[in-house]
GROMACS .gro file of C-alpha atoms in nm:
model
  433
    1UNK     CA    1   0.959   0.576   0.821
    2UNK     CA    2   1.025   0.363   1.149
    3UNK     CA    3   1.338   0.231   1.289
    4UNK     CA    4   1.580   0.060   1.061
    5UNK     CA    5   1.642  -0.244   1.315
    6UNK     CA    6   1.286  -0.338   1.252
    7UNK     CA    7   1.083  -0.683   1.358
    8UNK     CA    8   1.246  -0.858   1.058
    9UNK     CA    9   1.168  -1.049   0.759
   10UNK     CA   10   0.962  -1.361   0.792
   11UNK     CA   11   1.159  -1.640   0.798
   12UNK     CA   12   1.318  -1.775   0.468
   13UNK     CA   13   1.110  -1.522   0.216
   14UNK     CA   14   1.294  -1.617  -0.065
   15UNK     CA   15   1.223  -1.846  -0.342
   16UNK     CA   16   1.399  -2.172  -0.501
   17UNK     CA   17   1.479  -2.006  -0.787
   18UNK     CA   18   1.654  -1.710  -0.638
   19UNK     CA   19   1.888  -1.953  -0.462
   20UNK     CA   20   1.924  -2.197  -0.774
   21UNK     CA   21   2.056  -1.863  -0.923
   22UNK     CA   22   2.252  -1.771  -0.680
   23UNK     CA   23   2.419  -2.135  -0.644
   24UNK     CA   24   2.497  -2.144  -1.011
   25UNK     CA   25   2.696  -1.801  -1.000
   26UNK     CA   26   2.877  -1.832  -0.716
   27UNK     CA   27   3.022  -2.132  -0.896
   28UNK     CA   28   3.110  -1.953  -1.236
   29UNK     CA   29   3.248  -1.681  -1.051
   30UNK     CA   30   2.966  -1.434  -1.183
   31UNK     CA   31   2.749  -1.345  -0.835
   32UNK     CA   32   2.991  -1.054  -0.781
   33UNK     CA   33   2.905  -0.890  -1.083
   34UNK     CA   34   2.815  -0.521  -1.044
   35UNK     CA   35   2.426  -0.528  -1.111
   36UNK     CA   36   2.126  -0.314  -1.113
   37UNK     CA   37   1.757  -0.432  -1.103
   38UNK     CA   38   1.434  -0.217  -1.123
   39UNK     CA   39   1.123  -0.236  -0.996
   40UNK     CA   40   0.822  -0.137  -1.234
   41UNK     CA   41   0.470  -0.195  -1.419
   42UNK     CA   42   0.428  -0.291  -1.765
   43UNK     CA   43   0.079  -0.185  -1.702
   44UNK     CA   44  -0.202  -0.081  -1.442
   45UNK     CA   45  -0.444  -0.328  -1.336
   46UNK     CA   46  -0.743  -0.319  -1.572
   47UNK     CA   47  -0.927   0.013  -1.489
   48UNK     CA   48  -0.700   0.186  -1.277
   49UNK     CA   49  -0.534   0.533  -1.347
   50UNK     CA   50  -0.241   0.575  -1.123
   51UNK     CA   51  -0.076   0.346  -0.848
   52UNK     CA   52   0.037   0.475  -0.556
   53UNK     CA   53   0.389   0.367  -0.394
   54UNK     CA   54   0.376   0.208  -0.068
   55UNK     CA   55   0.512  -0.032   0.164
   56UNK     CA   56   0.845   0.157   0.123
   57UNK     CA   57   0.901   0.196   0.501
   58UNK     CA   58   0.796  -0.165   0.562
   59UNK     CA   59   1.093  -0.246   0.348
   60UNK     CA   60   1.305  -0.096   0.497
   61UNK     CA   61   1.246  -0.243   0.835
   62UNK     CA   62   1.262  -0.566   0.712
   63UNK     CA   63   1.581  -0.528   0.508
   64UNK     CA   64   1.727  -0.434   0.763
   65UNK     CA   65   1.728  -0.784   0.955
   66UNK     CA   66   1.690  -1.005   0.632
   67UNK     CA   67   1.903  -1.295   0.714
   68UNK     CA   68   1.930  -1.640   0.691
   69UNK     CA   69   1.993  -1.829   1.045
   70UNK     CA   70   2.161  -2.142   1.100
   71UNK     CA   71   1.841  -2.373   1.106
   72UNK     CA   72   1.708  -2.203   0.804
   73UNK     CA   73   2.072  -2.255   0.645
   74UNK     CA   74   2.091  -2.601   0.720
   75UNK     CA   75   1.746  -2.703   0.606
   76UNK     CA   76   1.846  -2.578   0.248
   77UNK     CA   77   2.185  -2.766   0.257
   78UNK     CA   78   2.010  -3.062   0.390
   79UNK     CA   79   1.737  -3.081   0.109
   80UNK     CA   80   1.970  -2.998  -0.147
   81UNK     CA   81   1.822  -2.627  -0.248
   82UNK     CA   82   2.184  -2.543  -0.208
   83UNK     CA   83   2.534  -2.652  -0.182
   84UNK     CA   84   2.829  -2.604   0.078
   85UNK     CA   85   2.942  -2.291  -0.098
   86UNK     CA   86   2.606  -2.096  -0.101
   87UNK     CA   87   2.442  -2.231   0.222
   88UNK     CA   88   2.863  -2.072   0.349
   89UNK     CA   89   2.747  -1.733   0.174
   90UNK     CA   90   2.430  -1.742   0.302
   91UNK     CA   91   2.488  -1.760   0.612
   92UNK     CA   92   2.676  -1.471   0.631
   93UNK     CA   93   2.455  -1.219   0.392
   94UNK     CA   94   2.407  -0.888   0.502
   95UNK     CA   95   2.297  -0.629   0.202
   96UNK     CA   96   2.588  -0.403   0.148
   97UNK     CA   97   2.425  -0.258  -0.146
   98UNK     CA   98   2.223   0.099  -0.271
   99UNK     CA   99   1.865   0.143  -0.288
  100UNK     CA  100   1.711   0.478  -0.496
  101UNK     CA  101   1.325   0.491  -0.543
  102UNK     CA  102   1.005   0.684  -0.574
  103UNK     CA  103   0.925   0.866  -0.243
  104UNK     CA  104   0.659   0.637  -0.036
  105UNK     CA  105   0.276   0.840  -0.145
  106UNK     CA  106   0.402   0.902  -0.461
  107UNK     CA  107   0.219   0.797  -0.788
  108UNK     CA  108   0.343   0.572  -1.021
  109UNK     CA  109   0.232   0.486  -1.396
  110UNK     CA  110   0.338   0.189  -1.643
  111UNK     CA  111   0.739   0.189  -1.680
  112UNK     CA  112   0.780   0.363  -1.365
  113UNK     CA  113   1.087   0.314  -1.192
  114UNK     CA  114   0.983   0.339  -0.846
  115UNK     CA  115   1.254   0.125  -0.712
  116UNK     CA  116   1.623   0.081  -0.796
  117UNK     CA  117   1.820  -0.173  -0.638
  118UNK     CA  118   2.228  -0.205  -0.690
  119UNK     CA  119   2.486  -0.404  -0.565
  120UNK     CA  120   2.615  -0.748  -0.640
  121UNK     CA  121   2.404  -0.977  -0.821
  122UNK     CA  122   2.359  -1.227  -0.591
  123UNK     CA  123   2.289  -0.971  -0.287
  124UNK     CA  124   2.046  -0.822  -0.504
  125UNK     CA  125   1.866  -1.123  -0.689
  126UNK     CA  126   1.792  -1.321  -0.298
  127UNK     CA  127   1.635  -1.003  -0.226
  128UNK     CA  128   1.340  -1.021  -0.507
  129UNK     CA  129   1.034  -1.218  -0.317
  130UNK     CA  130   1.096  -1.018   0.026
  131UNK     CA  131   1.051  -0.699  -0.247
  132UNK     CA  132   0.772  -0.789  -0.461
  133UNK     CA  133   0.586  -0.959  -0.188
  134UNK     CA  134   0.589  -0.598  -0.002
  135UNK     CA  135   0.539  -0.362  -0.282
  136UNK     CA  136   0.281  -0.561  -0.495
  137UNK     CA  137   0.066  -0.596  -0.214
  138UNK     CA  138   0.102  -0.256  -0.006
  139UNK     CA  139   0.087  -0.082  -0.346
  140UNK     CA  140  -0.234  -0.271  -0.485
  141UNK     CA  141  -0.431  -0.156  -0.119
  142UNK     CA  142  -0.278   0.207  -0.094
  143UNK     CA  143  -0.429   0.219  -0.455
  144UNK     CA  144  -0.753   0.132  -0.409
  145UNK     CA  145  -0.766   0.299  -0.103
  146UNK     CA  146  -0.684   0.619  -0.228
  147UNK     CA  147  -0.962   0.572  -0.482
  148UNK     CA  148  -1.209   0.491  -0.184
  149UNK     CA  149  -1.052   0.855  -0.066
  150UNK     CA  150  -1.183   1.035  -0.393
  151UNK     CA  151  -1.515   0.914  -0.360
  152UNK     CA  152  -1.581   0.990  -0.034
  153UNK     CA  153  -1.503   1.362  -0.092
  154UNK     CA  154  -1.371   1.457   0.285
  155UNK     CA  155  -1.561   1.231   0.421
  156UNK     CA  156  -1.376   1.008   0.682
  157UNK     CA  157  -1.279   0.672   0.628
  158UNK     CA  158  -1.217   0.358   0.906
  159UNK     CA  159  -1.079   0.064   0.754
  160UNK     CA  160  -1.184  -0.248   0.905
  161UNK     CA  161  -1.069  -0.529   0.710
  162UNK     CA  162  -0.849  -0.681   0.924
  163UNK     CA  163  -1.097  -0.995   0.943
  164UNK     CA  164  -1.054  -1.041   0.600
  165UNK     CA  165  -0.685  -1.063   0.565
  166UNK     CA  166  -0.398  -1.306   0.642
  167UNK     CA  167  -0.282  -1.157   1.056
  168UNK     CA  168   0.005  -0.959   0.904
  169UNK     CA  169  -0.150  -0.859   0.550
  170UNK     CA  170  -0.439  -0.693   0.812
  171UNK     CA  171  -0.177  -0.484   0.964
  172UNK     CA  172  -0.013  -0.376   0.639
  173UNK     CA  173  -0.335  -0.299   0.478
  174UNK     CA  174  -0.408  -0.122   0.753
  175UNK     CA  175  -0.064   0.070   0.716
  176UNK     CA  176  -0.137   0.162   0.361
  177UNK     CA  177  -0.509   0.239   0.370
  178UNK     CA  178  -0.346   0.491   0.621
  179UNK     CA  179  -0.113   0.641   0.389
  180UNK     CA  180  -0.354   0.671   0.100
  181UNK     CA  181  -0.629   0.899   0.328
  182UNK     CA  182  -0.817   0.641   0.556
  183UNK     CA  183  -0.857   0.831   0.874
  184UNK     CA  184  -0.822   0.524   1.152
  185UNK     CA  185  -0.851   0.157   1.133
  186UNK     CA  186  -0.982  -0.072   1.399
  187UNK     CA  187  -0.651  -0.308   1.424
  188UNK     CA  188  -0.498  -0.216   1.716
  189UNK     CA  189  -0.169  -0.393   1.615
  190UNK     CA  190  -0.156  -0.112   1.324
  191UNK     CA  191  -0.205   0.146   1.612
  192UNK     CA  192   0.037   0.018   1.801
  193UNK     CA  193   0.320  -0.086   1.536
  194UNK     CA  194   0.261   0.267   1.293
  195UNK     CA  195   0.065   0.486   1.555
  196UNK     CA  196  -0.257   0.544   1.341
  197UNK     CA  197  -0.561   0.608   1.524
  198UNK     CA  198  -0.829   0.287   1.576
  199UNK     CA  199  -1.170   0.339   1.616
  200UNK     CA  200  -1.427   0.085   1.645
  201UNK     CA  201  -1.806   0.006   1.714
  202UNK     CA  202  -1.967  -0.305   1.851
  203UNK     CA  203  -2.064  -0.645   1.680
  204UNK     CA  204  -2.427  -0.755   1.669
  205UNK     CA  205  -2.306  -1.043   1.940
  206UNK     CA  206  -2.256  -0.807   2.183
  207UNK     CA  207  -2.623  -0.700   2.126
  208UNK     CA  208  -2.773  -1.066   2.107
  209UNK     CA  209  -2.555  -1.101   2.400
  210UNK     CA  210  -2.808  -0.900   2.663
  211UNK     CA  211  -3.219  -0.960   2.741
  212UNK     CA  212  -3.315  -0.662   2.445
  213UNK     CA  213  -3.136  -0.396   2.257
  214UNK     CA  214  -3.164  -0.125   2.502
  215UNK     CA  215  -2.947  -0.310   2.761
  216UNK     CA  216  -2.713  -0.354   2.507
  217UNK     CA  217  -2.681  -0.003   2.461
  218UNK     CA  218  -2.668   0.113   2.809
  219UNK     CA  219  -2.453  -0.163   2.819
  220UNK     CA  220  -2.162   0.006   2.597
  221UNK     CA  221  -2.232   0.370   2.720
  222UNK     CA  222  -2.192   0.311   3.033
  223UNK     CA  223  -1.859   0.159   2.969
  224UNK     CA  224  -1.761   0.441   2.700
  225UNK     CA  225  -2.002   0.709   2.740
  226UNK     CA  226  -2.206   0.899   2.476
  227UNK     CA  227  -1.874   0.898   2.264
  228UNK     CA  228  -1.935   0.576   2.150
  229UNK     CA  229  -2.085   0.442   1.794
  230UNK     CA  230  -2.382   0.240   1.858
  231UNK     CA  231  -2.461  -0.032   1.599
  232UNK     CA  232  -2.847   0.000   1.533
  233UNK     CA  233  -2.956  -0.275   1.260
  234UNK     CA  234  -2.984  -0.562   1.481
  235UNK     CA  235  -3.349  -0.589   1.476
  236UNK     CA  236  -3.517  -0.293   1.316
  237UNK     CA  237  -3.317  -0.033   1.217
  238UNK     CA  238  -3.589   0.270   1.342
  239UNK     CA  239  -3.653   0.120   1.690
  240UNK     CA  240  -3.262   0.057   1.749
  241UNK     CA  241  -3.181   0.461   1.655
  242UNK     CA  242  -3.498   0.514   1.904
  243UNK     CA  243  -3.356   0.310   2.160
  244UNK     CA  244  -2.994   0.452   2.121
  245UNK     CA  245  -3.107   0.815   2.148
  246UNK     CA  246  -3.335   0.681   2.491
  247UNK     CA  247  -3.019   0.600   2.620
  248UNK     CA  248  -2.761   0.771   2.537
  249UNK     CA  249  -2.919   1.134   2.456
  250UNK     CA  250  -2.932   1.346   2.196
  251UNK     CA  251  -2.518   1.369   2.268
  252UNK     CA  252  -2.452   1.041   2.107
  253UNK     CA  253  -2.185   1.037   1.910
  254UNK     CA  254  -2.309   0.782   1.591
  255UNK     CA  255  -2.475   0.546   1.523
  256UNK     CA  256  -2.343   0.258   1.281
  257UNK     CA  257  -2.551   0.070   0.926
  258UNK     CA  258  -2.417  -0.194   0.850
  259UNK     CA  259  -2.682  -0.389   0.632
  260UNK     CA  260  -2.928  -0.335   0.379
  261UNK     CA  261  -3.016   0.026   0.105
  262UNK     CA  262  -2.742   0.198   0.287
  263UNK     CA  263  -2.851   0.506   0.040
  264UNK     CA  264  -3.215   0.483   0.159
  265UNK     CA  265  -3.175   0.381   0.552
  266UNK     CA  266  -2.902   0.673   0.560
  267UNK     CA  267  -3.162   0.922   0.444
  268UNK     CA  268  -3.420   0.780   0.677
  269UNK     CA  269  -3.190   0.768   0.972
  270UNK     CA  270  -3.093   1.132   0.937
  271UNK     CA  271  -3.430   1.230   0.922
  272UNK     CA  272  -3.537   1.036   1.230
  273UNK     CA  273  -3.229   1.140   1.421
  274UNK     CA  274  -3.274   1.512   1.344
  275UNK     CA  275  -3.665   1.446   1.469
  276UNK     CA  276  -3.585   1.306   1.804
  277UNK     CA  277  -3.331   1.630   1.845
  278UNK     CA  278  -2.988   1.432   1.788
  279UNK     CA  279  -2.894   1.643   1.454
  280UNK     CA  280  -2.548   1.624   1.571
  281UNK     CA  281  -2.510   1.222   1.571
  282UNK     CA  282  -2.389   1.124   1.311
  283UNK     CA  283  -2.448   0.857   1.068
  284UNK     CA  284  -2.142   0.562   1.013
  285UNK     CA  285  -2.222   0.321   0.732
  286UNK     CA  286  -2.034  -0.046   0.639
  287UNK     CA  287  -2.128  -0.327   0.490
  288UNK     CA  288  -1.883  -0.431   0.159
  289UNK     CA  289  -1.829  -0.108   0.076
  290UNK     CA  290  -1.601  -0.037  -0.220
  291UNK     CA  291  -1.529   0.288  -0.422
  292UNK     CA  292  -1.825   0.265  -0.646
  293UNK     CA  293  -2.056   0.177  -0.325
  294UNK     CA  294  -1.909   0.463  -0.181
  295UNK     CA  295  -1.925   0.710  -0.495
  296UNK     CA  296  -2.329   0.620  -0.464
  297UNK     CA  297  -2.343   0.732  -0.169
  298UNK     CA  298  -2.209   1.091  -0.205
  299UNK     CA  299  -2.565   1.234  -0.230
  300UNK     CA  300  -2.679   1.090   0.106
  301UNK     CA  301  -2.637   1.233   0.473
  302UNK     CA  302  -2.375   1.004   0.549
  303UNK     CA  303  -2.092   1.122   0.751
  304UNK     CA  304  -1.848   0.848   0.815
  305UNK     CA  305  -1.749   0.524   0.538
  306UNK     CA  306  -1.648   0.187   0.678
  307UNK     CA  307  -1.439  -0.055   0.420
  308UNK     CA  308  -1.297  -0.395   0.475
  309UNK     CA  309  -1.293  -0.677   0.252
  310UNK     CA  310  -1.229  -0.392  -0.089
  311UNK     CA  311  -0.983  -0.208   0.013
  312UNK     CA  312  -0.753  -0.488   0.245
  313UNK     CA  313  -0.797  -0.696  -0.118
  314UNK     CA  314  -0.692  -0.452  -0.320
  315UNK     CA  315  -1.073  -0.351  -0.477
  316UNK     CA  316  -1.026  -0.582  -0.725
  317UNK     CA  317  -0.676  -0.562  -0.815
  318UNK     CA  318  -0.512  -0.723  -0.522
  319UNK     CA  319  -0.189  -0.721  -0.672
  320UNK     CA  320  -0.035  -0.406  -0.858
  321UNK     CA  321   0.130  -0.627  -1.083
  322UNK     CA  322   0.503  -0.506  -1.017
  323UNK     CA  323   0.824  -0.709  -1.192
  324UNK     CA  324   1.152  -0.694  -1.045
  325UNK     CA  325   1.434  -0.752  -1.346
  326UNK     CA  326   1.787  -0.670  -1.428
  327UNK     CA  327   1.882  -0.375  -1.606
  328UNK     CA  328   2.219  -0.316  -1.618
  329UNK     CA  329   2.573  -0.522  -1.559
  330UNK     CA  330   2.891  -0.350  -1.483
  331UNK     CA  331   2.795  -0.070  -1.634
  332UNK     CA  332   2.628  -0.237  -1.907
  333UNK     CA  333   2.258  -0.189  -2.010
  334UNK     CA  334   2.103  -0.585  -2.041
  335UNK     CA  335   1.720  -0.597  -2.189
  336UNK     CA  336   1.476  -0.872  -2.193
  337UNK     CA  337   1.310  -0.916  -2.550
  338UNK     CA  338   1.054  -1.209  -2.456
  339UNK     CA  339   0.712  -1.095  -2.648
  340UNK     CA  340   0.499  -0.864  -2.449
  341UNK     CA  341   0.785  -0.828  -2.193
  342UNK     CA  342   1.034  -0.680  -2.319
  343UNK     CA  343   1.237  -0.430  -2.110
  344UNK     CA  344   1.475  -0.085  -2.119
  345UNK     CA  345   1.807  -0.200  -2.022
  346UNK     CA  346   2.028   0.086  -1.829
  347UNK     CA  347   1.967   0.230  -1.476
  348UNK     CA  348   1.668   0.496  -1.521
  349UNK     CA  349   1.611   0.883  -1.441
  350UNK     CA  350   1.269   0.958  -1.409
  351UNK     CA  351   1.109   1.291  -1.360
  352UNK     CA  352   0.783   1.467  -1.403
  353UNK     CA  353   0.706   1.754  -1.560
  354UNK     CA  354   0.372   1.978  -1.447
  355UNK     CA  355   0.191   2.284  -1.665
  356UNK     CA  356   0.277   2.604  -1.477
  357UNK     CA  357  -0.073   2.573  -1.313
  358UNK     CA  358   0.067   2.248  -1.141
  359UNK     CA  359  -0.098   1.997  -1.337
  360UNK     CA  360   0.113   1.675  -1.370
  361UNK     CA  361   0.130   1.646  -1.812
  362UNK     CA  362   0.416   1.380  -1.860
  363UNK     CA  363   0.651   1.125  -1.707
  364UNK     CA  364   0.998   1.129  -1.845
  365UNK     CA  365   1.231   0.796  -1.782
  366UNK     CA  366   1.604   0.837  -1.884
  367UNK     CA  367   1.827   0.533  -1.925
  368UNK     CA  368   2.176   0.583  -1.854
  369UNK     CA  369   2.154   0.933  -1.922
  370UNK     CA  370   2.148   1.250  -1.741
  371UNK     CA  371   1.813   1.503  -1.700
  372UNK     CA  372   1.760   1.797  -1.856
  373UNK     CA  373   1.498   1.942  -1.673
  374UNK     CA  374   1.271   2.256  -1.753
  375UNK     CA  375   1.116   2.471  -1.491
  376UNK     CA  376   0.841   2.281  -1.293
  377UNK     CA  377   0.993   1.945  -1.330
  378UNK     CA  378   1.059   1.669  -1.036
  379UNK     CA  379   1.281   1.488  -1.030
  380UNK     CA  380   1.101   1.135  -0.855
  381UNK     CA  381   1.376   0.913  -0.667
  382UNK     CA  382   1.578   0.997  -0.408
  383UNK     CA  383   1.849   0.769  -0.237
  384UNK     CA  384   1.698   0.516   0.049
  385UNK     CA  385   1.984   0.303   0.160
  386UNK     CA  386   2.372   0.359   0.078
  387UNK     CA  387   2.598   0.084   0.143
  388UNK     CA  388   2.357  -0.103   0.313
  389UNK     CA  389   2.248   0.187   0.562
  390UNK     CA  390   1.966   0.373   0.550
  391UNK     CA  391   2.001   0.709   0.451
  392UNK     CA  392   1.899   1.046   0.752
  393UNK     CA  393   1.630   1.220   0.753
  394UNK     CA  394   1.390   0.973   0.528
  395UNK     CA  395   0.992   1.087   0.552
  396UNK     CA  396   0.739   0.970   0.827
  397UNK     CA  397   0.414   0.807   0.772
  398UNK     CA  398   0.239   1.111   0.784
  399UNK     CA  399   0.478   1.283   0.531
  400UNK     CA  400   0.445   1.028   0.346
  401UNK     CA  401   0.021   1.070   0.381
  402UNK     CA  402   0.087   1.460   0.320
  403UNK     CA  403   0.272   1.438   0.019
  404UNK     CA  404   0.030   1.173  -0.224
  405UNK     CA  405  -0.295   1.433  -0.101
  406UNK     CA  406  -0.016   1.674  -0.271
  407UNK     CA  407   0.043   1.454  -0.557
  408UNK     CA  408  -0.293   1.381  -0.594
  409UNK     CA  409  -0.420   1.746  -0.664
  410UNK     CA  410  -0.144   1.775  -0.960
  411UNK     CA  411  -0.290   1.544  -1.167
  412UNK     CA  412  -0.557   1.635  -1.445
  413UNK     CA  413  -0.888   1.545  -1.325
  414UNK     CA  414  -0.979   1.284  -1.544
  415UNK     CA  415  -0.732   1.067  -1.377
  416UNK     CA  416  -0.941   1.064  -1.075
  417UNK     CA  417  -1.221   0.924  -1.297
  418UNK     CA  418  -1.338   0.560  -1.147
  419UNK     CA  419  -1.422   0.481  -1.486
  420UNK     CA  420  -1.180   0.302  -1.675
  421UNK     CA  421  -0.941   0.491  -1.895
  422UNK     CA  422  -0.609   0.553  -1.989
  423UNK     CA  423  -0.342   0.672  -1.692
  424UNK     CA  424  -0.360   0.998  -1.565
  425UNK     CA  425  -0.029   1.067  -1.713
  426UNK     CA  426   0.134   0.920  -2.026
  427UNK     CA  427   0.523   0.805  -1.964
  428UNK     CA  428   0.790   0.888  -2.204
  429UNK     CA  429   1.040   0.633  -2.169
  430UNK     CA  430   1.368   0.774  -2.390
  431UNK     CA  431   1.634   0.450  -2.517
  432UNK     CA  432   1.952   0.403  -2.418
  433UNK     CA  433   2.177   0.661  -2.437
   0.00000   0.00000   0.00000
């Protein structure tokens, strides 16, 4: 999960309205009201089954060190976001609240509560943006990710997107593409920061760089030897697996597509590879790949899948579409009735219950009430912070990996569908008790 004292949130993540609430109860005496606010999806995004938690460690590290320092604090009093009275309790915030929520790989469905967040109101409103901003956009890549996981069927995964991304959304995405099944990425800062393993090729610089394409290559093995991936579409795709296999050998670990019929140069390559006696090399293909791209390609002797600009945007859905609202008041269950978002006041129970065979069938949500659960029920949160601490023994990234491949395998197959349909499991979300 990574140390508690992590780098930090960025500076001021919080937003005018947070603090124009926050200003306006502190003055009506109302901020230290005993409060509970949820975190949860009215719906999928449009053709998704399942989301998948994440981010959850990331959270935690920032949390951690979310504060507001004296410059920040006296640019807000000095523009007027805030008076004398909250830029006083601001500067001396520290979240001495609870946190409860879905374990980080775990899937998620419309009216999940995958995050539960108590304490005072104003210690728990200021906290909003730092939450959403983590969850909706970790969640939204772990997601598509893990659908980019399916369709590869075993096949390894680098994700490489880190070009494509804001500098810190790269490492993140990076993080959850990780978590979800991706076996490496090529930012280092992600291996360095979560220890996942990098892997990377060449650019087609580095062979425009030298006289021809065989210098190039002898280039890069000499510096790396015949464990390197050599990047043969440069010029013409035949020649440059010819050259690579002149100088490297018939060791070589791969060579890398990156343009063009991926399904019909991968066939040719194998077959071209396996004739000059290299039927060990294998075959790495990029180039915009997404999960239907790499579904496509399931037939063809591809052994390795490199995805960037899908899966570090989310595949389409680059935000899971998560809310963050109040629930519950001293004790008191509080509901939103706008049209078409509309919410279950009370703090939620949620638990899912699985056929004897394993298979996932239903989600069941509680508010204010206690479970009664049946044999092969689970229950899905489990405490994260208490009193502002994080809680012992909370799961590693690669628990974290090992236990949505787990969750994964429980649900009915259909959910695994690319198609669009409805989610894996339906959610039974029982009223106030």
């Amino acid at each position: 999960m990574g140390d508690f004292a992590g780098a930090g949130a960025p500076a001021l993540l919080t937003d005018h309205y947070e603090l124009t609430m926050i200003s306006a109860a502190l003055r009506d005496g109302t901020a230290h009201r005993r409060s509970v606010f949820e975190v949860f999806a009215r719906r999928l995004p449009l053709g998704r089954r399942y989301g998948v938690v994440a981010g959850t460690g990331r959270l935690l590290e920032q949390l951690a060190a979310f504060r507001f320092h004296p410059a920040e604090v006296d640019f807000l009093r000095r523009t007027g976001v805030v008076d004398e009275q909250t830029a006083a309790w601001l500067a001396d915030y520290r979240f001495s609240g609870d946190l409860d929520g879905y374990a980080e790989g775990e899937l998620f469905f419309p009216n999940s509560p995958i995050l539960t967040v108590t304490g005072t109101f104003a210690e728990c409103v200021v906290l909003e943006t730092l939450i959403l901003s983590v969850f909706n956009h970790d969640c939204a890549v772990a997601a598509a990710a893990a659908r980019m996981v399916t369709a590869a069927r075993g096949r390894p995964l680098i994700e490489m997107g880190g070009r494509r991304a804001h500098e810190e959304a790269a490492v993140a995405s990076a993080r959850a593409a990780y978590l979800a099944g991706f076996s490496s990425t090529s930012n280092l800062a992600a291996g360095l920061r979560y220890g996942i393993p990098t892997r990377g090729t060449a650019a087609h610089a580095f062979t425009l760089l030298h006289d021809d394409e065989k210098a190039a290559f002898a280039s890069q093995v000499a510096a790396l030897g015949e464990g390197t991936t050599l990047l043969v579409d440069t010029y013409d795709i035949s020649q440059g697996i010819r050259n690579a296999i002149a100088v490297a050998g018939p060791g070589l670990n791969a060579v890398r597509i990156d343009s063009g019929d991926l399904s019909v140069l991968a066939a040719h390559s194998r077959a071209l590879l396996d004739e000059l006696g290299a039927p060990d090399t294998k075959i790495v293909v990029s180039g915009d790949l997404d999960e239907y791209a790499i579904a496509a390609l399931a037939a063809e002797p591809v052994d390795v899948y490199g995805a960037g600009t899908a899966v570090v945007t989310g595949s389409g859905a680059p935000t899971a579409g998560l809310v963050y609202k109040l629930v519950e008041v001293e004790g008191r269950p509080v509901v939103k009735r706008s049209e078409n978002k509309a919410t279950v006041g009370g703090r939620k129970t949620a638990y899912r219950r699985h056929k004897p065979t394993g298979t996932a069938i239903e989600e069941i949500v509680l508010s204010q009430g206690e479970p009664d659960p049946q044999p092969g029920d689970r229950l899905l949160q489990r405490p994260l912070v208490r009193g502002g601490e994080l809680v012992a023994d909370l799961p590693t990234l690669e628990e974290s990996r090992a236990h949505l491949r787990d969750c994964l395998i429980t649900i009915p197959w259909e959910g695994l569908k690319l198609s669009a349909g409805d989610p894996a499991i339906p959610v039974t979300v029982a009223p106030t008790a």
